[in-house]
Each structure stands twice: as structure tokens, then as C-alpha cells.
Short mmCIF file of C-alpha atoms in Angstrom, two decimals:
data_model
loop_
_atom_site.label_atom_id
_atom_site.label_comp_id
_atom_site.label_asym_id
_atom_site.label_seq_id
_atom_site.Cartn_x
_atom_site.Cartn_y
_atom_site.Cartn_z
CA MET A 1 40.19 -8.78 39.02
CA LYS A 2 40.42 -7.89 35.71
CA PRO A 3 37.31 -8.38 33.29
CA ALA A 4 36.92 -11.36 31.34
CA PRO A 5 37.78 -10.80 26.95
CA ILE A 6 35.05 -9.85 25.43
CA PRO A 7 34.84 -12.53 22.21
CA GLN A 8 35.73 -11.16 18.91
CA ASP A 9 32.36 -12.57 17.28
CA TYR A 10 29.89 -11.52 20.81
CA THR A 11 28.71 -8.30 18.77
CA THR A 12 27.47 -10.03 16.29
CA PHE A 13 26.21 -12.50 17.96
CA LEU A 14 24.36 -10.03 21.35
CA ALA A 15 22.99 -8.59 17.57
CA GLN A 16 21.49 -11.36 16.52
CA LEU A 17 19.64 -12.26 19.68
CA LYS A 18 18.67 -9.01 19.90
CA GLN A 19 17.21 -9.17 16.65
CA ARG A 20 15.79 -12.17 17.73
CA VAL A 21 13.29 -11.14 20.91
CA VAL A 22 12.50 -8.34 18.57
CA ALA A 23 11.11 -10.78 15.88
CA ALA A 24 9.36 -12.96 18.83
CA ARG A 25 7.68 -9.83 20.76
CA VAL A 26 6.42 -8.71 17.47
CA HIS A 27 5.21 -12.51 16.73
CA ALA A 28 3.49 -12.93 19.92
CA ALA A 29 1.95 -9.56 19.40
CA ARG A 30 0.45 -10.39 15.88
CA ALA A 31 -0.18 -13.84 17.18
CA VAL A 32 -2.50 -12.71 20.47
CA ASN A 33 -4.34 -10.14 17.92
CA TYR A 34 -5.03 -12.29 15.72
CA ASP A 35 -7.28 -14.73 17.72
CA LEU A 36 -8.67 -11.83 19.26
CA VAL A 37 -10.82 -11.19 15.59
CA LEU A 38 -10.90 -14.60 15.30
CA LEU A 39 -12.57 -14.62 18.50
CA TYR A 40 -14.26 -11.19 17.26
CA TRP A 41 -15.12 -12.90 13.96
CA ASP A 42 -16.82 -15.80 15.93
CA ILE A 43 -19.52 -13.90 18.60
CA GLY A 44 -20.01 -11.81 15.37
CA GLN A 45 -20.96 -15.55 13.28
CA GLY A 46 -23.42 -16.54 16.21
CA ILE A 47 -25.06 -13.73 17.01
CA VAL A 48 -26.03 -13.99 12.93
CA GLU A 49 -26.68 -17.13 12.73
CA LYS A 50 -28.53 -16.81 15.91
CA GLN A 51 -31.21 -14.49 15.08
CA LYS A 52 -31.12 -15.81 12.05
CA ASN A 53 -31.66 -19.53 12.67
CA ALA A 54 -33.53 -19.06 16.87
CA ALA A 55 -35.26 -16.33 15.49
CA TRP A 56 -33.11 -13.44 18.90
CA GLY A 57 -33.74 -10.42 18.32
CA ASP A 58 -31.88 -7.07 18.83
CA ALA A 59 -31.86 -6.90 22.38
CA VAL A 60 -29.36 -10.28 23.27
CA VAL A 61 -27.00 -7.36 21.98
CA GLU A 62 -27.62 -5.67 25.01
CA ARG A 63 -28.02 -8.54 27.76
CA LEU A 64 -24.10 -10.22 25.60
CA ALA A 65 -21.98 -7.53 26.28
CA LYS A 66 -24.08 -6.93 30.81
CA ASP A 67 -22.98 -11.39 30.95
CA LEU A 68 -19.94 -11.48 28.81
CA GLN A 69 -18.60 -7.71 30.39
CA ARG A 70 -19.98 -10.01 34.00
CA ALA A 71 -18.03 -13.29 33.46
CA PHE A 72 -14.32 -11.24 32.04
CA PRO A 73 -14.42 -8.05 34.31
CA GLU A 74 -10.02 -8.09 33.14
CA MET A 75 -11.11 -7.78 29.63
CA SER A 76 -12.10 -5.11 27.57
CA GLY A 77 -14.18 -5.00 24.07
CA PHE A 78 -16.89 -6.42 25.06
CA SER A 79 -19.43 -2.80 25.39
CA ALA A 80 -22.80 -3.61 23.36
CA ARG A 81 -21.48 -1.49 20.52
CA ASN A 82 -18.13 -3.05 20.01
CA ILE A 83 -20.25 -6.51 19.81
CA TRP A 84 -23.06 -4.99 17.03
CA ASP A 85 -18.98 -3.60 15.87
CA MET A 86 -18.20 -7.96 15.64
CA LYS A 87 -21.84 -8.74 13.95
CA ARG A 88 -20.89 -5.52 11.01
CA LEU A 89 -17.74 -7.60 10.64
CA TYR A 90 -18.59 -10.87 10.27
CA LEU A 91 -21.63 -9.40 8.11
CA ALA A 92 -19.31 -7.42 5.77
CA TYR A 93 -16.53 -9.73 5.09
CA SER A 94 -18.60 -13.91 4.83
CA ASP A 95 -20.72 -13.29 1.81
CA PRO A 96 -19.07 -15.27 -1.63
CA ASN A 97 -21.04 -12.76 -3.71
CA PHE A 98 -20.04 -9.77 -1.93
CA TRP A 99 -16.82 -9.58 -2.43
CA ARG A 100 -17.28 -11.71 -6.25
CA GLN A 101 -19.90 -8.78 -7.11
CA GLY A 102 -17.58 -6.38 -5.61
CA LEU A 103 -13.74 -7.53 -7.20
CA ALA A 104 -15.70 -8.69 -10.81
CA LYS A 105 -16.40 -4.87 -11.20
CA THR A 106 -12.57 -3.56 -10.85
CA ARG A 107 -11.16 -6.74 -12.52
CA THR A 108 -10.64 -3.67 -15.66
CA ALA A 109 -8.78 -1.93 -12.73
CA GLY A 110 -6.35 -5.04 -12.53
CA LEU A 111 -7.68 -5.67 -8.70
CA GLU A 112 -7.59 -9.78 -9.50
CA LEU A 113 -3.37 -9.36 -9.50
CA ILE A 114 -3.90 -7.38 -5.70
CA LEU A 115 -6.36 -10.28 -4.70
CA ARG A 116 -3.10 -13.15 -6.34
CA GLN A 117 -0.76 -11.05 -4.00
CA ALA A 118 -2.90 -11.00 -1.01
CA VAL A 119 -3.71 -15.00 -1.12
CA ALA A 120 -0.37 -15.32 -1.67
CA GLU A 121 0.83 -14.00 1.18
CA LEU A 122 -0.51 -15.43 3.69
CA GLU A 123 0.72 -18.19 5.77
CA PRO A 124 -1.37 -18.85 8.82
CA ILE A 125 -0.28 -17.37 12.02
CA GLY A 126 -2.23 -20.07 14.74
CA SER A 127 -2.27 -23.91 14.16
CA GLU A 128 -4.76 -23.36 11.52
CA THR A 129 -5.53 -25.41 8.56
CA SER A 130 -2.52 -23.71 5.90
CA LEU A 131 -3.67 -22.04 3.05
CA ARG A 132 -1.24 -23.74 0.52
CA GLN A 133 -3.56 -26.15 -1.24
CA PRO A 134 -6.43 -23.45 -1.79
CA VAL A 135 -4.25 -20.64 -2.88
CA ALA A 136 -2.43 -23.24 -4.85
CA GLU A 137 -5.86 -23.70 -6.41
CA LEU A 138 -7.12 -20.37 -6.50
CA THR A 139 -3.95 -19.14 -8.69
CA GLU A 140 -4.35 -22.32 -10.70
CA VAL A 141 -8.34 -20.97 -11.86
CA ARG A 142 -5.86 -17.64 -12.72
CA THR A 143 -4.54 -19.47 -15.95
CA LYS A 144 -7.37 -19.51 -17.97
CA ALA A 145 -7.39 -16.09 -19.62
CA GLY A 146 -10.00 -13.73 -19.14
CA ILE A 147 -10.79 -15.33 -15.92
CA ASN A 148 -10.77 -14.10 -12.24
CA PRO A 149 -9.88 -15.89 -9.00
CA LEU A 150 -12.37 -14.84 -7.15
CA GLU A 151 -15.41 -16.56 -9.91
CA GLN A 152 -14.28 -19.44 -9.83
CA ALA A 153 -13.64 -19.78 -6.64
CA VAL A 154 -15.43 -22.26 -4.29
CA PRO A 155 -17.20 -20.66 -1.71
CA GLU A 156 -15.60 -22.55 1.02
CA LYS A 157 -12.00 -22.02 0.10
CA LEU A 158 -12.66 -18.12 -0.55
CA ALA A 159 -14.12 -17.86 2.92
CA GLN A 160 -10.75 -19.41 4.53
CA VAL A 161 -9.07 -17.15 2.51
CA VAL A 162 -10.88 -13.88 3.70
CA ARG A 163 -11.70 -14.75 7.27
CA GLU A 164 -7.25 -15.39 7.50
CA LEU A 165 -6.84 -11.61 5.76
CA VAL A 166 -9.51 -10.64 8.46
CA ALA A 167 -7.48 -11.99 11.50
CA ARG A 168 -4.39 -10.02 10.16
CA ILE A 169 -6.21 -6.56 11.14
CA PRO A 170 -5.91 -4.54 14.41
CA TRP A 171 -8.99 -4.30 15.42
CA GLY A 172 -9.06 -0.27 16.03
CA GLN A 173 -7.81 -0.49 11.58
CA HIS A 174 -11.03 -2.91 11.26
CA LEU A 175 -13.15 0.07 12.61
CA VAL A 176 -12.39 3.12 10.49
CA ILE A 177 -12.51 0.48 7.48
CA LEU A 178 -15.97 -0.64 8.42
CA ASN A 179 -16.76 2.91 8.53
CA LYS A 180 -14.77 4.44 6.07
CA ILE A 181 -15.30 2.84 2.76
CA THR A 182 -18.07 0.72 2.12
CA ASP A 183 -16.97 -0.75 -1.35
CA PRO A 184 -15.64 -4.67 -0.96
CA ALA A 185 -12.86 -4.32 -3.57
CA ALA A 186 -11.31 -0.72 -1.83
CA ARG A 187 -12.37 -3.03 1.60
CA LEU A 188 -9.85 -6.47 0.54
CA TYR A 189 -7.26 -3.10 -1.10
CA TYR A 190 -7.36 -1.27 2.89
CA LEU A 191 -7.16 -4.92 4.56
CA ARG A 192 -4.15 -6.37 2.01
CA ALA A 193 -2.30 -3.38 2.37
CA THR A 194 -2.94 -2.69 6.13
CA ALA A 195 -2.25 -6.28 6.36
CA LYS A 196 0.85 -6.59 4.91
CA LEU A 197 2.68 -2.74 5.60
CA GLY A 198 1.73 -2.19 9.06
CA TRP A 199 -0.78 0.32 9.06
CA SER A 200 -1.22 1.83 11.94
CA ARG A 201 -5.28 3.50 13.11
CA SER A 202 -3.83 7.09 11.65
CA VAL A 203 -1.86 6.00 8.46
CA LEU A 204 -4.64 3.89 7.50
CA LEU A 205 -6.74 6.96 8.04
CA ASN A 206 -5.18 9.14 5.85
CA GLN A 207 -4.67 6.56 3.25
CA ILE A 208 -8.14 7.07 3.04
CA LYS A 209 -8.80 10.55 2.72
CA GLY A 210 -6.00 10.37 0.39
CA GLY A 211 -7.46 7.34 -2.11
CA ALA A 212 -5.15 5.35 -2.26
CA PHE A 213 -7.59 2.41 -3.67
CA GLU A 214 -8.76 5.05 -6.39
CA ARG A 215 -5.10 5.92 -7.72
CA ALA A 216 -4.33 2.32 -6.98
CA VAL A 217 -6.80 0.82 -9.47
CA LYS A 218 -8.43 3.24 -11.57
CA GLU A 219 -5.45 4.78 -12.73
CA LYS A 220 -4.08 4.14 -15.25
CA LYS A 221 0.27 3.29 -14.57
CA THR A 222 2.60 3.70 -17.51
CA HIS A 223 5.90 1.66 -17.40
CA ASN A 224 8.00 -0.51 -19.81
CA PHE A 225 7.72 -3.05 -16.63
CA GLU A 226 6.65 -6.04 -18.87
CA LEU A 227 9.19 -5.27 -21.55
CA ALA A 228 12.22 -5.05 -19.06
CA LEU A 229 12.53 -7.29 -16.35
CA PRO A 230 10.52 -10.77 -16.01
CA GLU A 231 7.55 -11.41 -15.45
CA HIS A 232 6.80 -11.96 -11.76
CA PHE A 233 10.00 -9.15 -10.72
CA ALA A 234 7.65 -7.36 -13.09
CA GLU A 235 4.60 -7.45 -11.30
CA GLN A 236 6.09 -6.77 -7.83
CA ALA A 237 7.62 -3.65 -9.42
CA ASP A 238 4.50 -2.26 -10.99
CA GLU A 239 2.39 -2.77 -7.73
CA MET A 240 5.40 -0.37 -6.22
CA LEU A 241 4.64 2.00 -8.79
CA LYS A 242 1.91 4.62 -8.65
CA SER A 243 0.01 6.68 -11.70
CA ARG A 244 -0.03 10.02 -9.43
CA TYR A 245 1.94 10.47 -6.13
CA ASN A 246 0.06 13.18 -3.86
CA LEU A 247 2.00 15.89 -2.39
CA GLU A 248 -0.45 18.08 -1.26
CA PHE A 249 1.66 17.61 2.39
CA LEU A 250 4.81 20.25 0.92
CA GLY A 251 2.42 22.93 1.57
CA ILE A 252 2.66 24.48 -2.30
CA GLY A 253 0.86 26.90 -3.50
CA ARG A 254 3.29 28.38 -6.19
CA ALA A 255 5.59 28.02 -8.99
CA MET A 256 9.34 26.73 -7.66
CA LYS A 257 12.63 25.65 -9.54
CA GLU A 258 13.09 21.75 -9.00
CA ARG A 259 15.89 21.73 -6.75
CA GLU A 260 13.31 23.99 -4.68
CA LEU A 261 10.97 20.72 -4.58
CA GLU A 262 13.53 18.73 -3.54
CA ASN A 263 14.50 20.99 -0.61
CA ARG A 264 10.71 20.42 0.66
CA LEU A 265 10.99 16.30 0.05
CA ILE A 266 14.13 16.04 2.30
CA GLU A 267 12.98 18.59 4.49
CA ARG A 268 9.42 16.33 4.57
CA LEU A 269 10.88 12.59 3.60
CA GLN A 270 9.06 10.72 6.28
CA SER A 271 6.14 12.31 4.73
CA PHE A 272 7.04 11.49 1.06
CA ILE A 273 7.67 8.06 2.30
CA LEU A 274 4.47 7.33 3.80
CA GLU A 275 3.26 8.23 0.43
CA LEU A 276 6.09 6.23 -1.75
CA GLY A 277 4.36 3.02 -0.08
CA TYR A 278 5.89 0.92 2.67
CA GLY A 279 9.44 -0.39 1.44
CA PHE A 280 11.69 2.11 0.55
CA CYS A 281 15.26 3.58 2.38
CA PHE A 282 16.35 6.84 1.54
CA VAL A 283 19.51 6.25 -0.33
CA GLY A 284 20.50 9.85 -0.97
CA ARG A 285 20.23 13.16 -2.49
CA GLN A 286 21.95 15.23 -5.45
CA TYR A 287 23.50 11.00 -5.34
CA ARG A 288 26.38 11.97 -7.51
CA LEU A 289 27.82 9.13 -10.40
CA ALA A 290 30.93 9.12 -11.84
CA ILE A 291 31.86 7.76 -15.61
CA GLY A 292 34.85 9.25 -16.76
CA ARG A 293 36.22 12.70 -16.03
CA LYS A 294 32.19 13.46 -15.99
CA GLU A 295 30.04 13.03 -13.00
CA TYR A 296 26.11 12.51 -12.60
CA PHE A 297 23.36 13.21 -10.52
CA VAL A 298 20.47 10.99 -9.53
CA ASP A 299 17.53 14.23 -8.02
CA LEU A 300 16.99 11.25 -5.66
CA LEU A 301 18.35 7.50 -4.67
CA PHE A 302 15.76 4.77 -2.86
CA TYR A 303 16.32 1.23 -1.96
CA HIS A 304 13.34 -0.40 -1.77
CA ARG A 305 14.06 -3.82 0.46
CA PHE A 306 11.29 -6.18 -0.75
CA LEU A 307 12.13 -5.27 -4.28
CA LYS A 308 15.97 -5.84 -3.42
CA ALA A 309 16.33 -2.82 -6.12
CA LEU A 310 17.78 0.37 -6.75
CA VAL A 311 15.31 2.73 -6.78
CA ALA A 312 16.03 6.36 -8.73
CA PHE A 313 13.76 9.06 -9.09
CA ASP A 314 14.10 12.35 -10.83
CA LEU A 315 11.92 15.08 -10.57
CA LYS A 316 10.02 16.98 -13.43
CA LEU A 317 8.26 20.55 -12.92
CA GLY A 318 6.82 20.56 -16.60
CA PRO A 319 6.01 17.69 -18.90
CA PHE A 320 7.00 14.20 -19.45
CA GLU A 321 9.10 14.71 -22.52
CA PRO A 322 10.70 11.60 -24.74
CA GLU A 323 14.25 12.98 -23.78
CA HIS A 324 13.40 12.62 -20.24
CA ALA A 325 13.12 8.33 -20.51
CA GLY A 326 16.22 8.92 -22.00
CA LYS A 327 18.08 10.49 -19.97
CA MET A 328 16.76 8.55 -16.99
CA ASP A 329 17.58 5.09 -18.59
CA PHE A 330 21.11 6.20 -18.92
CA TYR A 331 21.66 6.64 -15.05
CA LEU A 332 20.34 3.46 -14.62
CA ASN A 333 22.54 2.22 -16.68
CA LEU A 334 25.39 3.81 -14.39
CA LEU A 335 23.58 2.29 -10.91
CA ASN A 336 23.52 -0.97 -12.38
CA GLU A 337 27.28 -0.28 -13.41
CA THR A 338 28.68 1.22 -10.06
CA GLU A 339 26.46 1.00 -7.12
CA ARG A 340 24.23 -2.02 -7.37
CA ALA A 341 25.40 -5.07 -5.53
CA PRO A 342 25.69 -8.90 -7.14
CA ASP A 343 23.26 -9.72 -5.55
CA ASP A 344 19.90 -6.54 -6.20
CA ARG A 345 17.51 -7.07 -8.32
CA PRO A 346 18.10 -4.36 -11.93
CA SER A 347 17.68 -0.57 -10.88
CA ILE A 348 14.03 1.19 -11.80
CA GLY A 349 14.25 4.60 -12.54
CA ILE A 350 11.05 6.60 -11.53
CA ILE A 351 10.54 9.99 -13.59
CA LEU A 352 8.35 11.81 -11.53
CA CYS A 353 5.88 14.87 -13.46
CA ALA A 354 3.55 17.42 -13.53
CA GLU A 355 2.28 15.39 -16.60
CA LYS A 356 2.38 13.04 -18.88
CA ASP A 357 0.94 11.73 -22.38
CA ASP A 358 0.59 7.79 -21.81
CA ILE A 359 0.71 7.75 -25.46
CA GLU A 360 3.26 10.08 -25.67
CA VAL A 361 5.34 7.80 -23.12
CA GLU A 362 4.45 4.49 -24.13
CA PHE A 363 6.38 5.23 -27.24
CA ALA A 364 9.68 6.91 -25.76
CA LEU A 365 9.99 3.88 -23.40
CA LYS A 366 9.45 1.38 -25.80
CA THR A 367 13.03 1.01 -27.23
CA LYS A 368 14.24 1.30 -24.02
CA GLN A 369 16.33 -1.81 -22.21
CA ASN A 370 15.76 -0.61 -17.68
CA PRO A 371 12.50 -0.57 -15.77
CA ILE A 372 11.04 2.74 -16.33
CA GLY A 373 7.62 4.06 -14.77
CA VAL A 374 6.70 8.16 -15.21
CA ALA A 375 4.24 9.03 -12.68
CA GLU A 376 2.30 11.95 -12.22
CA TYR A 377 2.68 14.11 -8.58
CA GLU A 378 -0.06 16.60 -7.94
CA LEU A 379 0.78 19.52 -4.87
CA GLN A 380 -3.38 20.73 -4.35
CA ALA A 381 -6.38 18.73 -4.18
CA LYS A 382 -8.29 18.93 -7.60
CA LEU A 383 -11.10 20.39 -7.08
CA PRO A 384 -14.39 18.17 -7.83
CA ALA A 385 -15.88 17.94 -10.92
CA GLU A 386 -19.19 18.94 -9.90
CA PHE A 387 -17.63 22.38 -8.86
CA LYS A 388 -15.99 22.93 -12.04
CA GLY A 389 -17.23 26.81 -13.07
CA ARG A 390 -19.34 27.18 -9.60
CA LEU A 391 -16.99 28.67 -8.01
CA PRO A 392 -15.04 31.85 -8.43
CA SER A 393 -11.51 31.67 -10.37
CA ALA A 394 -8.08 33.95 -8.46
CA LYS A 395 -8.71 36.52 -10.48
CA GLN A 396 -12.24 36.98 -10.03
CA LEU A 397 -11.61 37.00 -6.75
CA ALA A 398 -8.61 40.14 -6.73
CA GLU A 399 -11.07 41.66 -8.17
CA VAL A 400 -14.40 41.74 -6.28
CA LEU A 401 -11.80 42.06 -3.72
CA ARG A 402 -10.73 45.50 -4.81
CA GLU A 403 -13.82 46.69 -5.51
CA ALA A 404 -14.82 45.89 -1.49
CA LEU A 405 -12.02 47.89 0.05
CA PRO A 406 -12.52 52.02 -0.01
#
């Protein structure tokens, strides 16, 4: 018997169903994690309150672990050590004053922007009370000049926002943050990034070791986004850009040409995209742009899924020069004219150089119509300040070796 013909739109229908199944599975997994972390939060809260109000001693944790394991043998996670960690989780994130004091220290570094974005992104996964009203009240506060929204938030609403954020993070990632980070501002940064970007434990650990928080909030970013883009899009673009990119994974310890640096980045594209941040999709290298009889080439071209914009990278081995901005501005004009889709936002350019002078960059970008950012790259970890001048240079080491050899 001859099989029935496949309907014309069957392939599209099947692809849509597959996407729906995957989305449902992801949502189910998130919901399970959400409920589990809230359970751990409640256990930690209960222990803290009993020890505070009923004078329970620490021995209760050992007893509780044994009783829970006996009652729920099919469930893991009720070891005494894990229950101690549940208490740590609750203590770390339940004190509004702890958060306010930590975040107030970084107001000048722009961390309140990270908080506003974290608050705005939160939507309850389960059936808990909606956060829309607390979010509205928190973000309304920021319209008052010079006011950090956390400093004005009532404790109950702040606690609700923080608890919702905590519930988004898998337990293993929580343990990494609790064990490696003590500063509340840094904890908020890594919580929010893990929740939004889906970092695994290994990626989270690498980001912590690479000083992602310090680079995100303590080093000045240089760009003209606020001049070239609408306010909301400019904030999103600012979040996408880093002031410094750590390219230590390339293993480069000598001088090289720009094309060789580009080749290394392509060879280790996955590591480079992880360093760029979530949302970058690789389009091409030496991407051809034509105008009239002439053609030009963008070193690296990406598309950012959430900004919905093309992002062009220009690699420079030396320091930033003002003419680099003019060249990038020209490339962006071509991209917007020939490659930008009708529903795309304006293309963004990033000049990646060995070093930059912030004042020079500011003046170079002041008259540019397209959004351009300038960032430094780091090929090797810098020597801590306390060791500078105390260790021998490469030349001194070579001389010592020559003298030591027979």
C-alpha cells in the first residue's frame, strides 16, 4: 500500500511541536529546581527561627538530617552538611540591611542598574504572588535623582525580590557562590547572571576566577551608546559590553599579527563566546561588505539574540587610535544599509584593543552617529600590585640561568 503523501506544511508543524516539547521540558526542570530551592530556603529559615526563638542547639541539625533521610529515603540532599548549607543560604540572603549596605557601596559603579534589570526580569515560575507590584514600586523609586532603589525599598518587598531570584539558581551553583563569594554585591551579580544566562557550575566558577564582577562594575566602560541609542536600548547595550575581555584562554605569550589573533579566536570560538557573554551568535570572520566597486571586511561579525542587533568587532593589537572610531562608524553604516534586517535594531561596533585612553576615546566617539564601544583585551593575567617589583623580570631570570649553566 502506497504511503499517504506528507502535507506541505507538515515539516514546519513538526518543528514547532519539537520546540514546544523542548520548552515544556525546560520549564518543568526549572519548576522542579524552583520548588526544591524554596524548600531548602524554608528548612534553613525554620532552623534559624527555632534556634533564635526556642533556643535550639546545633545538635538539632544532625537529628533533623537522620529523621528526614529516614522519612524520605528516595530523596537525596538531606545530609547534615547539606542542611547546614540550607541554613547558610537563608542567612546569606534574608537580611535586607546586608543587601542594602553592600549595594550602597557600589552605587557609583552602576550596580543599581544590574539590580533594576534583575528585578524587571523576574516572573514567578510557580503559583506564588506576582512580583509586578513590588517591581513597579521599586523601579518607580529610581526616578528620584540620586536614589538607589534598594535604599528606599521596604524590607518585605526587597525580601520577596531576593527570594524569587534565589529560587532561580540550581543548588550546585548556590554552593559555588556561597563558598567563593562573600561580598553581597558580587553575590547579587553572580546570582542574576546565573539565573539569566544559565551558567553551569564550571562556567560560573570560571567567571568568578576571571573576576567577571570586578570587570563588570568597577572598570569604566567607554562608549557612546547613550548618545547614539534610545535610553532603554542603550542600557541593554551597556550591559552587553565589558570594559575588558580576558583572552588568557588563547595561550598567547608573544607578539603576533592581528590576523593571527583573529585565527586563534576562531579556533577557540566557544571560549571566546563564553567570554563575550550570553546571546552572541557567530556570523562570520572577515565579513565582506561591498559598496560600488570597492569591498571592505569586518574582522568578526556576531548577532546578539536579545539585543536583536549585529555586533561588529574590530581587532587592534596596539593602543586605540581616533581613526579606529571613524573606520568602525563607516562599517556600521554599511552594515545597517546592506545587512540589517527590517526588524533589527541599529548595528553596534566594538573596537577591541590592547589599551585605551578613556579621554581620547570619549572625544573620538563624541561626533559618531553609530553606537561604538571600545574595550581592552588581556592576554595574560596581570601580576597583583603587591608583587610588582618583587619578582625578577624575564631578562634577570635569563641572566641568572646563563650564569648557572656550566
